[in-house]
Amino acid sequence: MNRLLKMLLALAILPVLASAHNSSGTVALVGALVIDGTGSAPIENATLLITGDKIQAIGARHSIRVTPGAQRIDVTGRTIMPLLVDDHTHLGQTINGLEPAPNAYSEENIRAQIEHLLAYGVGTIAVMGTDHDLIYTMRQEQMAGKLPSAHFYTAGRGFGVKGGAPGGAGAAWDVNRPETPEEARAEVREVAAHHPSFVKIWVDDSYGRAPKMKPEIYQAIIDEAHRHQLRALAHVYYLADAKSLLAAGIDGLMHSIRDQPVDADLITAMKARNVLYVPTLVRDESTFIYAEGPPWLSDPFFRAGLLPAVLDKLESPAFQQHAASDPDLAKNSASLQMAEINLETLFNAGVRVGFGTDAGMPGRFLGYFEHRELQLMVQSGLTPMQAIVCATHTAAGFLGRDFGTLQSGQRADFMVLDANPLDDIRNTEKISAIWQGGKPVKPIAPM
Ligand SMILES: [Zn+2]
């Protein structure tokens, strides 16, 4: 992260702009169009009343009495929506966003990343299985209110396969790799002792090149996780694995099914237990788009979050040629197309569709990727309102109960936009203000 950005973020986390709260501690934002995240029709000319860190009242302007002495902020012509919630991220895997770095898993870097996320309007994330024990110390700090940043939930140290997924070099892959069901159960007990929010497993064979986790191993992990009241979530690629995982009791599929169209059996199994489906379309886009030069490379909202050197690299012919030499390019591109088809099918069938990006892995940029994911969901056939509900109400509902929608009693986590994302989903990028827990923080500033 560059120095200017760091400075901006440091300013952003100064507790409160002194003028933001008056003596009554109540703030009224008046006049905006409000999308509350529940899927209800947007509220025109609304009043959003905040007391402390909570929403005290929200509704049409004529229906809300503003507490005498409250500070009024005129937001006429703007749109207010909840902060985004990302159910699938990784922290501490890269420092510059593009390349893995062996020292990336540090408190300093993770702090910078979660501040960066909040500046992009991402209020809450779940980290999917690449955390080290440091995350539990940081969670304590967050609960004590010492981390003004995106809130995080963690799966702790996840479960992969020896010689298989998750593969590659670097800090990312320091996970459990049990070889027997007994080992798997013992390792789940070790993870559970830290009280993570869920357990993450990888079930994939990298296009047939690596060993895949055997069903008896994931059955043991899922059973032991459930024994500890923990939900088990899976990286998947193939339809057959998804069905087998569902039969084994999995609670969430954290990527799209990408090998073939989903069928009625899968839909029935997912709906029977209200299993979460997290498409992570932008993850699939990132596996081939750098060969072409992504259309969003010129987007100031994207560029604002990157180091100049990283932008130079992304734009260099050498980098694009290297990306184009990936033998899996055509498969990766086809995977995204299948993911988009399956998202539309599953959403329309009433499957519980959350929101995730797999951002935080090298080349998957935290903050921007959440907005790009919304665009890809709309490209798949969802309406902007449907995509927003996935990224707020549904994504949050999987993690907690007091955020993700703008309703009285909920945490006052929202962003103020200069244009309406229901007209064009890309308008979520037009952030003019961000509020978290009833306090304004400074948004990312496209130049
Ligand atoms: Zn992931």
Short mmCIF file of C-alpha atoms and ligand atoms in Angstrom, two decimals:
data_model
loop_
_atom_site.label_atom_id
_atom_site.label_comp_id
_atom_site.label_asym_id
_atom_site.label_seq_id
_atom_site.Cartn_x
_atom_site.Cartn_y
_atom_site.Cartn_z
CA MET A 1 0.00 0.00 0.00
CA ASN A 2 1.44 3.38 -0.88
CA ARG A 3 2.18 6.11 1.59
CA LEU A 4 -0.57 8.42 0.37
CA LEU A 5 -3.16 5.71 0.71
CA LYS A 6 -1.88 4.84 4.17
CA MET A 7 -2.17 8.46 5.17
CA LEU A 8 -5.69 8.69 3.82
CA LEU A 9 -6.64 5.58 5.70
CA ALA A 10 -5.04 6.87 8.89
CA LEU A 11 -7.18 9.98 8.58
CA ALA A 12 -10.17 7.81 7.91
CA ILE A 13 -9.89 5.99 11.17
CA LEU A 14 -9.65 9.04 13.39
CA PRO A 15 -12.57 8.23 15.68
CA VAL A 16 -15.17 10.77 14.69
CA LEU A 17 -15.17 13.99 12.77
CA ALA A 18 -15.81 16.23 15.75
CA SER A 19 -18.93 17.70 14.21
CA ALA A 20 -20.59 14.41 13.40
CA HIS A 21 -22.35 14.00 16.71
CA ASN A 22 -24.00 16.67 18.75
CA SER A 23 -24.66 16.46 22.47
CA SER A 24 -27.77 14.30 22.06
CA GLY A 25 -25.65 11.75 20.15
CA THR A 26 -28.28 11.57 17.46
CA VAL A 27 -27.74 12.13 13.75
CA ALA A 28 -30.44 12.34 11.08
CA LEU A 29 -29.56 11.78 7.42
CA VAL A 30 -32.44 13.28 5.50
CA GLY A 31 -33.63 13.15 1.90
CA ALA A 32 -31.88 10.13 0.36
CA LEU A 33 -33.30 7.15 -1.46
CA VAL A 34 -32.72 4.21 0.92
CA ILE A 35 -32.15 0.63 -0.18
CA ASP A 36 -32.42 -1.21 3.12
CA GLY A 37 -30.96 -4.56 1.98
CA THR A 38 -34.07 -6.64 2.72
CA GLY A 39 -35.34 -6.49 -0.85
CA SER A 40 -38.23 -4.17 0.08
CA ALA A 41 -38.98 -1.35 -2.32
CA PRO A 42 -36.52 1.51 -1.81
CA ILE A 43 -37.68 4.34 0.44
CA GLU A 44 -37.77 7.68 -1.32
CA ASN A 45 -37.01 10.88 0.53
CA ALA A 46 -36.12 8.95 3.66
CA THR A 47 -34.91 9.83 7.12
CA LEU A 48 -32.26 7.63 8.70
CA LEU A 49 -31.93 8.33 12.41
CA ILE A 50 -28.81 7.10 14.22
CA THR A 51 -28.21 7.04 17.96
CA GLY A 52 -24.83 5.83 19.12
CA ASP A 53 -23.80 2.92 16.91
CA LYS A 54 -27.34 1.84 16.02
CA ILE A 55 -30.14 2.81 13.68
CA GLN A 56 -32.86 4.26 15.87
CA ALA A 57 -35.44 4.70 13.12
CA ILE A 58 -35.68 4.62 9.36
CA GLY A 59 -38.52 5.41 7.00
CA ALA A 60 -40.17 7.97 4.77
CA ARG A 61 -39.32 11.48 5.92
CA HIS A 62 -42.88 12.35 6.97
CA SER A 63 -43.11 9.23 9.15
CA ILE A 64 -39.97 9.79 11.26
CA ARG A 65 -39.79 12.43 13.97
CA VAL A 66 -36.25 13.75 14.24
CA THR A 67 -35.20 14.04 17.88
CA PRO A 68 -34.91 17.71 18.88
CA GLY A 69 -31.25 18.69 18.93
CA ALA A 70 -30.24 15.97 16.52
CA GLN A 71 -27.64 16.87 13.94
CA ARG A 72 -29.21 16.95 10.47
CA ILE A 73 -27.28 15.99 7.35
CA ASP A 74 -28.93 16.72 4.02
CA VAL A 75 -28.40 13.81 1.61
CA THR A 76 -31.04 14.79 -0.96
CA GLY A 77 -30.39 13.19 -4.34
CA ARG A 78 -28.15 10.51 -2.91
CA THR A 79 -28.73 6.80 -2.31
CA ILE A 80 -28.01 5.03 0.97
CA MET A 81 -27.41 1.28 1.13
CA PRO A 82 -25.85 -1.10 3.68
CA LEU A 83 -22.10 -1.75 3.66
CA LEU A 84 -21.23 -4.87 1.67
CA VAL A 85 -20.63 -8.21 3.40
CA ASP A 86 -18.16 -10.66 1.83
CA ASP A 87 -18.55 -14.31 2.88
CA HIS A 88 -15.34 -15.46 1.16
CA THR A 89 -12.06 -13.59 1.52
CA HIS A 90 -8.45 -14.15 2.56
CA LEU A 91 -6.21 -11.89 4.63
CA GLY A 92 -2.45 -11.63 4.89
CA GLN A 93 -1.62 -13.44 1.62
CA THR A 94 -0.12 -10.51 -0.28
CA ILE A 95 1.18 -7.06 0.55
CA ASN A 96 0.89 -5.26 -2.79
CA GLY A 97 -2.27 -7.14 -3.83
CA LEU A 98 -0.67 -8.80 -6.84
CA GLU A 99 2.11 -11.06 -5.61
CA PRO A 100 2.39 -13.48 -2.70
CA ALA A 101 4.76 -12.34 0.02
CA PRO A 102 6.17 -14.62 2.72
CA ASN A 103 5.84 -11.90 5.37
CA ALA A 104 2.30 -10.89 4.38
CA TYR A 105 0.63 -12.57 7.34
CA SER A 106 1.45 -9.84 9.85
CA GLU A 107 -0.74 -7.77 12.13
CA GLU A 108 0.38 -4.57 10.37
CA ASN A 109 -0.56 -5.87 6.92
CA ILE A 110 -3.85 -7.39 8.01
CA ARG A 111 -4.82 -4.14 9.74
CA ALA A 112 -4.04 -2.22 6.54
CA GLN A 113 -6.16 -4.68 4.53
CA ILE A 114 -9.24 -4.47 6.73
CA GLU A 115 -9.01 -0.67 6.83
CA HIS A 116 -8.71 -0.71 3.04
CA LEU A 117 -11.83 -2.91 2.77
CA LEU A 118 -13.86 -0.51 4.89
CA ALA A 119 -12.73 2.44 2.76
CA TYR A 120 -14.23 0.54 -0.21
CA GLY A 121 -17.57 0.10 1.57
CA VAL A 122 -17.04 -3.48 2.73
CA GLY A 123 -18.15 -3.60 6.36
CA THR A 124 -17.81 -7.28 7.22
CA ILE A 125 -15.91 -10.26 5.83
CA ALA A 126 -15.42 -13.96 6.46
CA VAL A 127 -11.91 -15.38 6.01
CA MET A 128 -11.99 -18.84 4.47
CA GLY A 129 -9.42 -21.12 6.04
CA THR A 130 -6.08 -19.38 5.56
CA ASP A 131 -5.79 -17.73 8.95
CA HIS A 132 -3.07 -18.35 11.49
CA ASP A 133 -3.52 -18.11 15.26
CA LEU A 134 -2.66 -14.38 15.12
CA ILE A 135 -6.22 -13.80 13.87
CA TYR A 136 -7.63 -14.79 17.26
CA THR A 137 -5.56 -12.11 19.02
CA MET A 138 -6.72 -9.59 16.47
CA ARG A 139 -10.31 -10.72 16.97
CA GLN A 140 -9.94 -9.86 20.66
CA GLU A 141 -8.74 -6.39 19.68
CA GLN A 142 -11.64 -5.99 17.31
CA MET A 143 -14.17 -7.01 19.95
CA ALA A 144 -12.59 -4.47 22.30
CA GLY A 145 -13.21 -1.80 19.66
CA LYS A 146 -9.52 -1.28 18.93
CA LEU A 147 -9.69 -2.06 15.20
CA PRO A 148 -11.64 0.56 13.25
CA SER A 149 -11.93 -1.49 10.09
CA ALA A 150 -14.02 -4.11 8.33
CA HIS A 151 -15.22 -6.65 10.90
CA PHE A 152 -14.00 -10.16 10.28
CA TYR A 153 -15.15 -13.69 10.98
CA THR A 154 -12.70 -16.56 10.56
CA ALA A 155 -12.62 -20.26 9.72
CA GLY A 156 -9.19 -20.40 11.32
CA ARG A 157 -6.83 -22.94 9.81
CA GLY A 158 -8.62 -24.88 7.07
CA PHE A 159 -8.42 -28.45 5.80
CA GLY A 160 -6.78 -29.54 2.56
CA VAL A 161 -5.01 -32.53 1.08
CA LYS A 162 -1.37 -33.56 1.16
CA GLY A 163 0.02 -32.82 -2.32
CA GLY A 164 -3.31 -31.30 -3.36
CA ALA A 165 -5.58 -28.31 -2.75
CA PRO A 166 -4.95 -25.74 -1.57
CA GLY A 167 -1.74 -25.70 -3.57
CA GLY A 168 1.04 -23.31 -4.32
CA ALA A 169 3.71 -21.50 -2.40
CA GLY A 170 3.61 -19.01 0.40
CA ALA A 171 1.90 -18.36 3.70
CA ALA A 172 -1.49 -19.07 2.16
CA TRP A 173 -1.18 -22.76 2.37
CA ASP A 174 -0.28 -23.47 5.97
CA VAL A 175 -3.38 -25.61 6.52
CA ASN A 176 -4.22 -28.98 8.09
CA ARG A 177 -3.81 -31.91 5.69
CA PRO A 178 -5.16 -34.96 7.51
CA GLU A 179 -4.51 -38.41 6.03
CA THR A 180 -6.95 -40.41 8.12
CA PRO A 181 -10.41 -39.70 9.57
CA GLU A 182 -8.89 -39.92 13.06
CA GLU A 183 -6.30 -37.27 12.21
CA ALA A 184 -9.03 -35.14 10.69
CA ARG A 185 -11.14 -35.30 13.86
CA ALA A 186 -8.17 -34.48 16.10
CA GLU A 187 -7.30 -31.46 13.95
CA VAL A 188 -10.89 -30.21 13.96
CA ARG A 189 -10.80 -30.39 17.76
CA GLU A 190 -7.62 -28.30 17.78
CA VAL A 191 -9.20 -25.69 15.47
CA ALA A 192 -12.46 -25.71 17.46
CA ALA A 193 -10.55 -24.91 20.67
CA HIS A 194 -9.97 -21.41 19.23
CA HIS A 195 -13.71 -20.89 18.61
CA PRO A 196 -13.68 -19.98 14.94
CA SER A 197 -16.99 -19.20 13.27
CA PHE A 198 -16.82 -22.20 10.92
CA VAL A 199 -14.51 -24.83 9.45
CA LYS A 200 -13.29 -24.66 5.83
CA ILE A 201 -12.35 -27.59 3.59
CA TRP A 202 -10.99 -27.77 0.05
CA VAL A 203 -12.44 -30.39 -2.30
CA ASP A 204 -10.86 -30.00 -5.72
CA ASP A 205 -8.32 -31.72 -7.98
CA SER A 206 -7.01 -28.75 -10.01
CA TYR A 207 -8.44 -29.98 -13.34
CA GLY A 208 -7.44 -33.54 -12.53
CA ARG A 209 -3.82 -32.79 -11.74
CA ALA A 210 -3.85 -33.23 -7.95
CA PRO A 211 -5.32 -35.65 -5.42
CA LYS A 212 -8.76 -34.69 -4.11
CA MET A 213 -9.91 -34.97 -0.49
CA LYS A 214 -11.51 -38.38 0.03
CA PRO A 215 -15.13 -38.53 1.17
CA GLU A 216 -14.24 -40.36 4.40
CA ILE A 217 -11.95 -37.46 5.34
CA TYR A 218 -14.50 -34.72 4.71
CA GLN A 219 -17.21 -36.76 6.35
CA ALA A 220 -15.05 -36.91 9.51
CA ILE A 221 -14.30 -33.17 9.35
CA ILE A 222 -17.95 -32.22 8.86
CA ASP A 223 -19.14 -34.55 11.65
CA GLU A 224 -16.52 -33.32 14.10
CA ALA A 225 -17.24 -29.68 13.21
CA HIS A 226 -20.94 -30.24 13.85
CA ARG A 227 -20.11 -31.93 17.14
CA HIS A 228 -18.53 -28.61 18.12
CA GLN A 229 -21.49 -26.57 16.83
CA LEU A 230 -19.38 -25.31 13.93
CA ARG A 231 -20.63 -25.08 10.36
CA ALA A 232 -18.51 -26.72 7.68
CA LEU A 233 -17.94 -24.84 4.41
CA ALA A 234 -16.36 -26.17 1.24
CA HIS A 235 -14.34 -25.03 -1.71
CA VAL A 236 -15.92 -26.93 -4.63
CA TYR A 237 -15.69 -27.02 -8.40
CA TYR A 238 -17.55 -30.16 -9.57
CA LEU A 239 -21.27 -30.90 -9.38
CA ALA A 240 -20.63 -34.48 -8.23
CA ASP A 241 -18.50 -33.28 -5.31
CA ALA A 242 -21.14 -30.75 -4.32
CA LYS A 243 -23.76 -33.50 -4.15
CA SER A 244 -21.48 -35.76 -2.14
CA LEU A 245 -20.65 -32.90 0.26
CA LEU A 246 -24.34 -32.12 0.67
CA ALA A 247 -25.01 -35.75 1.53
CA ALA A 248 -22.18 -35.51 4.07
CA GLY A 249 -23.82 -32.50 5.75
CA ILE A 250 -21.94 -29.50 4.33
CA ASP A 251 -23.40 -26.09 5.32
CA GLY A 252 -22.05 -23.90 2.52
CA LEU A 253 -20.56 -24.15 -0.98
CA MET A 254 -18.06 -21.31 -1.13
CA HIS A 255 -17.51 -21.24 -4.91
CA SER A 256 -19.68 -21.83 -7.95
CA ILE A 257 -20.25 -25.25 -9.45
CA ARG A 258 -18.37 -24.79 -12.69
CA ASP A 259 -18.03 -28.11 -14.55
CA GLN A 260 -21.63 -28.52 -15.74
CA PRO A 261 -25.15 -27.18 -15.27
CA VAL A 262 -26.69 -27.82 -11.87
CA ASP A 263 -29.71 -30.12 -11.72
CA ALA A 264 -32.90 -30.65 -9.76
CA ASP A 265 -31.24 -33.07 -7.30
CA LEU A 266 -28.69 -30.48 -6.29
CA ILE A 267 -31.34 -27.79 -5.89
CA THR A 268 -33.48 -30.07 -3.74
CA ALA A 269 -30.53 -30.99 -1.53
CA MET A 270 -29.47 -27.36 -1.08
CA LYS A 271 -32.96 -26.14 -0.26
CA ALA A 272 -33.65 -29.00 2.16
CA ARG A 273 -31.09 -27.61 4.62
CA ASN A 274 -30.94 -24.00 3.37
CA VAL A 275 -27.27 -24.46 2.41
CA LEU A 276 -25.44 -21.27 1.42
CA TYR A 277 -24.15 -20.86 -2.14
CA VAL A 278 -21.41 -18.28 -2.69
CA PRO A 279 -20.66 -17.77 -6.41
CA THR A 280 -17.27 -15.87 -6.27
CA LEU A 281 -17.61 -15.05 -9.99
CA VAL A 282 -14.88 -12.43 -9.83
CA ARG A 283 -12.47 -15.12 -8.65
CA ASP A 284 -13.12 -16.99 -11.88
CA GLU A 285 -12.83 -13.82 -13.91
CA SER A 286 -9.42 -13.18 -12.34
CA THR A 287 -8.13 -16.52 -13.65
CA PHE A 288 -8.19 -15.40 -17.30
CA ILE A 289 -8.96 -11.69 -17.58
CA TYR A 290 -5.40 -10.46 -17.07
CA ALA A 291 -4.46 -12.05 -20.38
CA GLU A 292 -6.81 -9.62 -22.14
CA GLY A 293 -6.31 -6.64 -19.87
CA PRO A 294 -9.39 -6.30 -17.66
CA PRO A 295 -11.92 -3.67 -18.79
CA TRP A 296 -11.81 -2.27 -15.25
CA LEU A 297 -8.07 -1.56 -15.38
CA SER A 298 -8.91 2.00 -16.39
CA ASP A 299 -11.59 2.42 -13.70
CA PRO A 300 -10.45 5.19 -11.31
CA PHE A 301 -12.25 3.42 -8.45
CA PHE A 302 -10.08 0.34 -9.06
CA ARG A 303 -6.90 2.34 -9.57
CA ALA A 304 -7.37 4.33 -6.37
CA GLY A 305 -6.66 1.25 -4.29
CA LEU A 306 -3.45 0.14 -6.01
CA LEU A 307 0.20 1.10 -5.91
CA PRO A 308 1.40 2.80 -9.10
CA ALA A 309 3.99 0.03 -9.55
CA VAL A 310 1.27 -2.61 -9.44
CA LEU A 311 -0.82 -0.72 -11.99
CA ASP A 312 2.23 -0.46 -14.25
CA LYS A 313 2.78 -4.16 -13.97
CA LEU A 314 -0.87 -5.05 -14.71
CA GLU A 315 -0.69 -2.86 -17.82
CA SER A 316 2.65 -4.16 -19.06
CA PRO A 317 2.71 -6.36 -22.20
CA ALA A 318 5.03 -8.79 -20.38
CA PHE A 319 2.48 -9.37 -17.64
CA GLN A 320 -0.38 -9.84 -20.10
CA GLN A 321 1.70 -12.21 -22.24
CA HIS A 322 2.58 -14.24 -19.18
CA ALA A 323 -1.11 -14.42 -18.23
CA ALA A 324 -1.97 -15.41 -21.81
CA SER A 325 0.48 -18.31 -21.68
CA ASP A 326 -1.56 -20.08 -18.97
CA PRO A 327 -2.62 -23.42 -20.52
CA ASP A 328 -5.85 -23.34 -18.46
CA LEU A 329 -7.05 -20.04 -19.92
CA ALA A 330 -9.87 -21.46 -22.05
CA LYS A 331 -11.04 -23.75 -19.24
CA ASN A 332 -11.01 -20.87 -16.77
CA SER A 333 -13.05 -18.68 -19.06
CA ALA A 334 -15.55 -21.50 -19.64
CA SER A 335 -15.74 -21.98 -15.86
CA LEU A 336 -16.95 -18.41 -15.41
CA GLN A 337 -19.60 -18.86 -18.10
CA MET A 338 -20.87 -22.02 -16.40
CA ALA A 339 -20.79 -20.28 -13.02
CA GLU A 340 -22.96 -17.47 -14.37
CA ILE A 341 -25.49 -19.92 -15.82
CA ASN A 342 -25.62 -21.85 -12.54
CA LEU A 343 -26.03 -18.72 -10.47
CA GLU A 344 -29.10 -17.70 -12.41
CA THR A 345 -30.58 -21.20 -12.15
CA LEU A 346 -29.94 -21.55 -8.43
CA PHE A 347 -31.08 -18.05 -7.56
CA ASN A 348 -34.32 -18.44 -9.49
CA ALA A 349 -34.92 -21.82 -7.84
CA GLY A 350 -34.83 -20.13 -4.44
CA VAL A 351 -31.45 -21.40 -3.22
CA ARG A 352 -29.88 -19.23 -0.51
CA VAL A 353 -27.30 -17.21 -2.47
CA GLY A 354 -24.77 -15.24 -0.44
CA PHE A 355 -21.92 -13.08 -1.63
CA GLY A 356 -18.18 -13.63 -1.92
CA THR A 357 -15.11 -12.85 -3.96
CA ASP A 358 -12.11 -14.93 -2.83
CA ALA A 359 -10.40 -11.54 -2.71
CA GLY A 360 -7.15 -11.17 -0.82
CA MET A 361 -5.42 -13.87 -2.82
CA PRO A 362 -2.75 -12.48 -5.16
CA GLY A 363 -4.37 -10.72 -8.12
CA ARG A 364 -7.77 -10.61 -6.39
CA PHE A 365 -8.01 -7.10 -5.04
CA LEU A 366 -9.74 -6.58 -1.71
CA GLY A 367 -12.25 -3.76 -1.88
CA TYR A 368 -12.62 -3.38 -5.62
CA PHE A 369 -13.46 -7.03 -6.21
CA GLU A 370 -16.60 -6.82 -4.07
CA HIS A 371 -18.01 -4.15 -6.40
CA ARG A 372 -16.95 -6.12 -9.48
CA GLU A 373 -18.69 -9.22 -8.06
CA LEU A 374 -21.97 -7.28 -7.90
CA GLN A 375 -21.53 -6.36 -11.57
CA LEU A 376 -20.90 -9.99 -12.55
CA MET A 377 -23.96 -11.15 -10.61
CA VAL A 378 -26.06 -8.69 -12.59
CA GLN A 379 -24.37 -9.87 -15.80
CA SER A 380 -25.53 -13.39 -14.79
CA GLY A 381 -29.16 -12.30 -14.82
CA LEU A 382 -29.89 -11.03 -11.31
CA THR A 383 -31.41 -7.58 -10.97
CA PRO A 384 -29.30 -4.97 -9.16
CA MET A 385 -31.71 -5.22 -6.21
CA GLN A 386 -31.32 -9.02 -6.07
CA ALA A 387 -27.52 -8.78 -6.18
CA ILE A 388 -27.54 -6.15 -3.43
CA VAL A 389 -29.74 -8.32 -1.21
CA CYS A 390 -27.28 -11.22 -1.66
CA ALA A 391 -24.38 -8.92 -0.70
CA THR A 392 -26.09 -7.45 2.36
CA HIS A 393 -29.03 -9.26 3.96
CA THR A 394 -28.17 -12.81 2.87
CA ALA A 395 -24.38 -12.58 3.21
CA ALA A 396 -24.74 -10.99 6.65
CA GLY A 397 -27.46 -13.37 7.80
CA PHE A 398 -24.99 -16.21 7.49
CA LEU A 399 -22.56 -14.47 9.84
CA GLY A 400 -24.54 -12.52 12.42
CA ARG A 401 -27.80 -10.86 13.27
CA ASP A 402 -27.28 -7.16 13.91
CA PHE A 403 -25.90 -5.86 10.61
CA GLY A 404 -26.36 -6.14 6.86
CA THR A 405 -29.70 -4.37 6.62
CA LEU A 406 -30.85 -0.86 7.47
CA GLN A 407 -33.59 -1.39 10.02
CA SER A 408 -34.13 0.01 13.47
CA GLY A 409 -31.92 -1.69 16.04
CA GLN A 410 -29.31 -2.71 13.46
CA ARG A 411 -25.74 -1.44 13.52
CA ALA A 412 -25.48 1.81 11.56
CA ASP A 413 -23.23 0.43 8.79
CA PHE A 414 -24.00 2.04 5.45
CA MET A 415 -22.68 4.00 2.51
CA VAL A 416 -23.97 7.10 0.81
CA LEU A 417 -23.75 6.96 -2.99
CA ASP A 418 -23.87 9.79 -5.51
CA ALA A 419 -25.99 7.72 -7.91
CA ASN A 420 -28.57 4.96 -7.68
CA PRO A 421 -27.21 1.39 -8.08
CA LEU A 422 -30.70 0.15 -9.02
CA ASP A 423 -30.31 2.17 -12.25
CA ASP A 424 -26.81 0.80 -12.89
CA ILE A 425 -25.05 -1.56 -10.48
CA ARG A 426 -21.74 0.21 -11.20
CA ASN A 427 -23.08 3.10 -9.16
CA THR A 428 -22.04 1.27 -5.96
CA GLU A 429 -18.59 2.62 -6.88
CA LYS A 430 -19.77 6.23 -6.51
CA ILE A 431 -19.22 6.39 -2.76
CA SER A 432 -19.48 9.80 -1.16
CA ALA A 433 -19.57 8.71 2.49
CA ILE A 434 -19.15 5.59 4.60
CA TRP A 435 -20.53 5.10 8.10
CA GLN A 436 -19.65 2.21 10.36
CA GLY A 437 -21.20 1.75 13.79
CA GLY A 438 -22.76 5.21 13.57
CA LYS A 439 -19.47 6.95 12.78
CA PRO A 440 -18.25 8.38 9.48
CA VAL A 441 -15.04 6.97 8.02
CA LYS A 442 -13.23 8.24 4.98
CA PRO A 443 -13.98 6.45 1.70
CA ILE A 444 -11.41 5.59 -0.93
CA ALA A 445 -10.85 8.60 -3.17
CA PRO A 446 -10.61 7.96 -6.92
CA MET A 447 -8.32 10.57 -8.48
ZN ZN B 1 -10.78 -18.87 -1.07
#
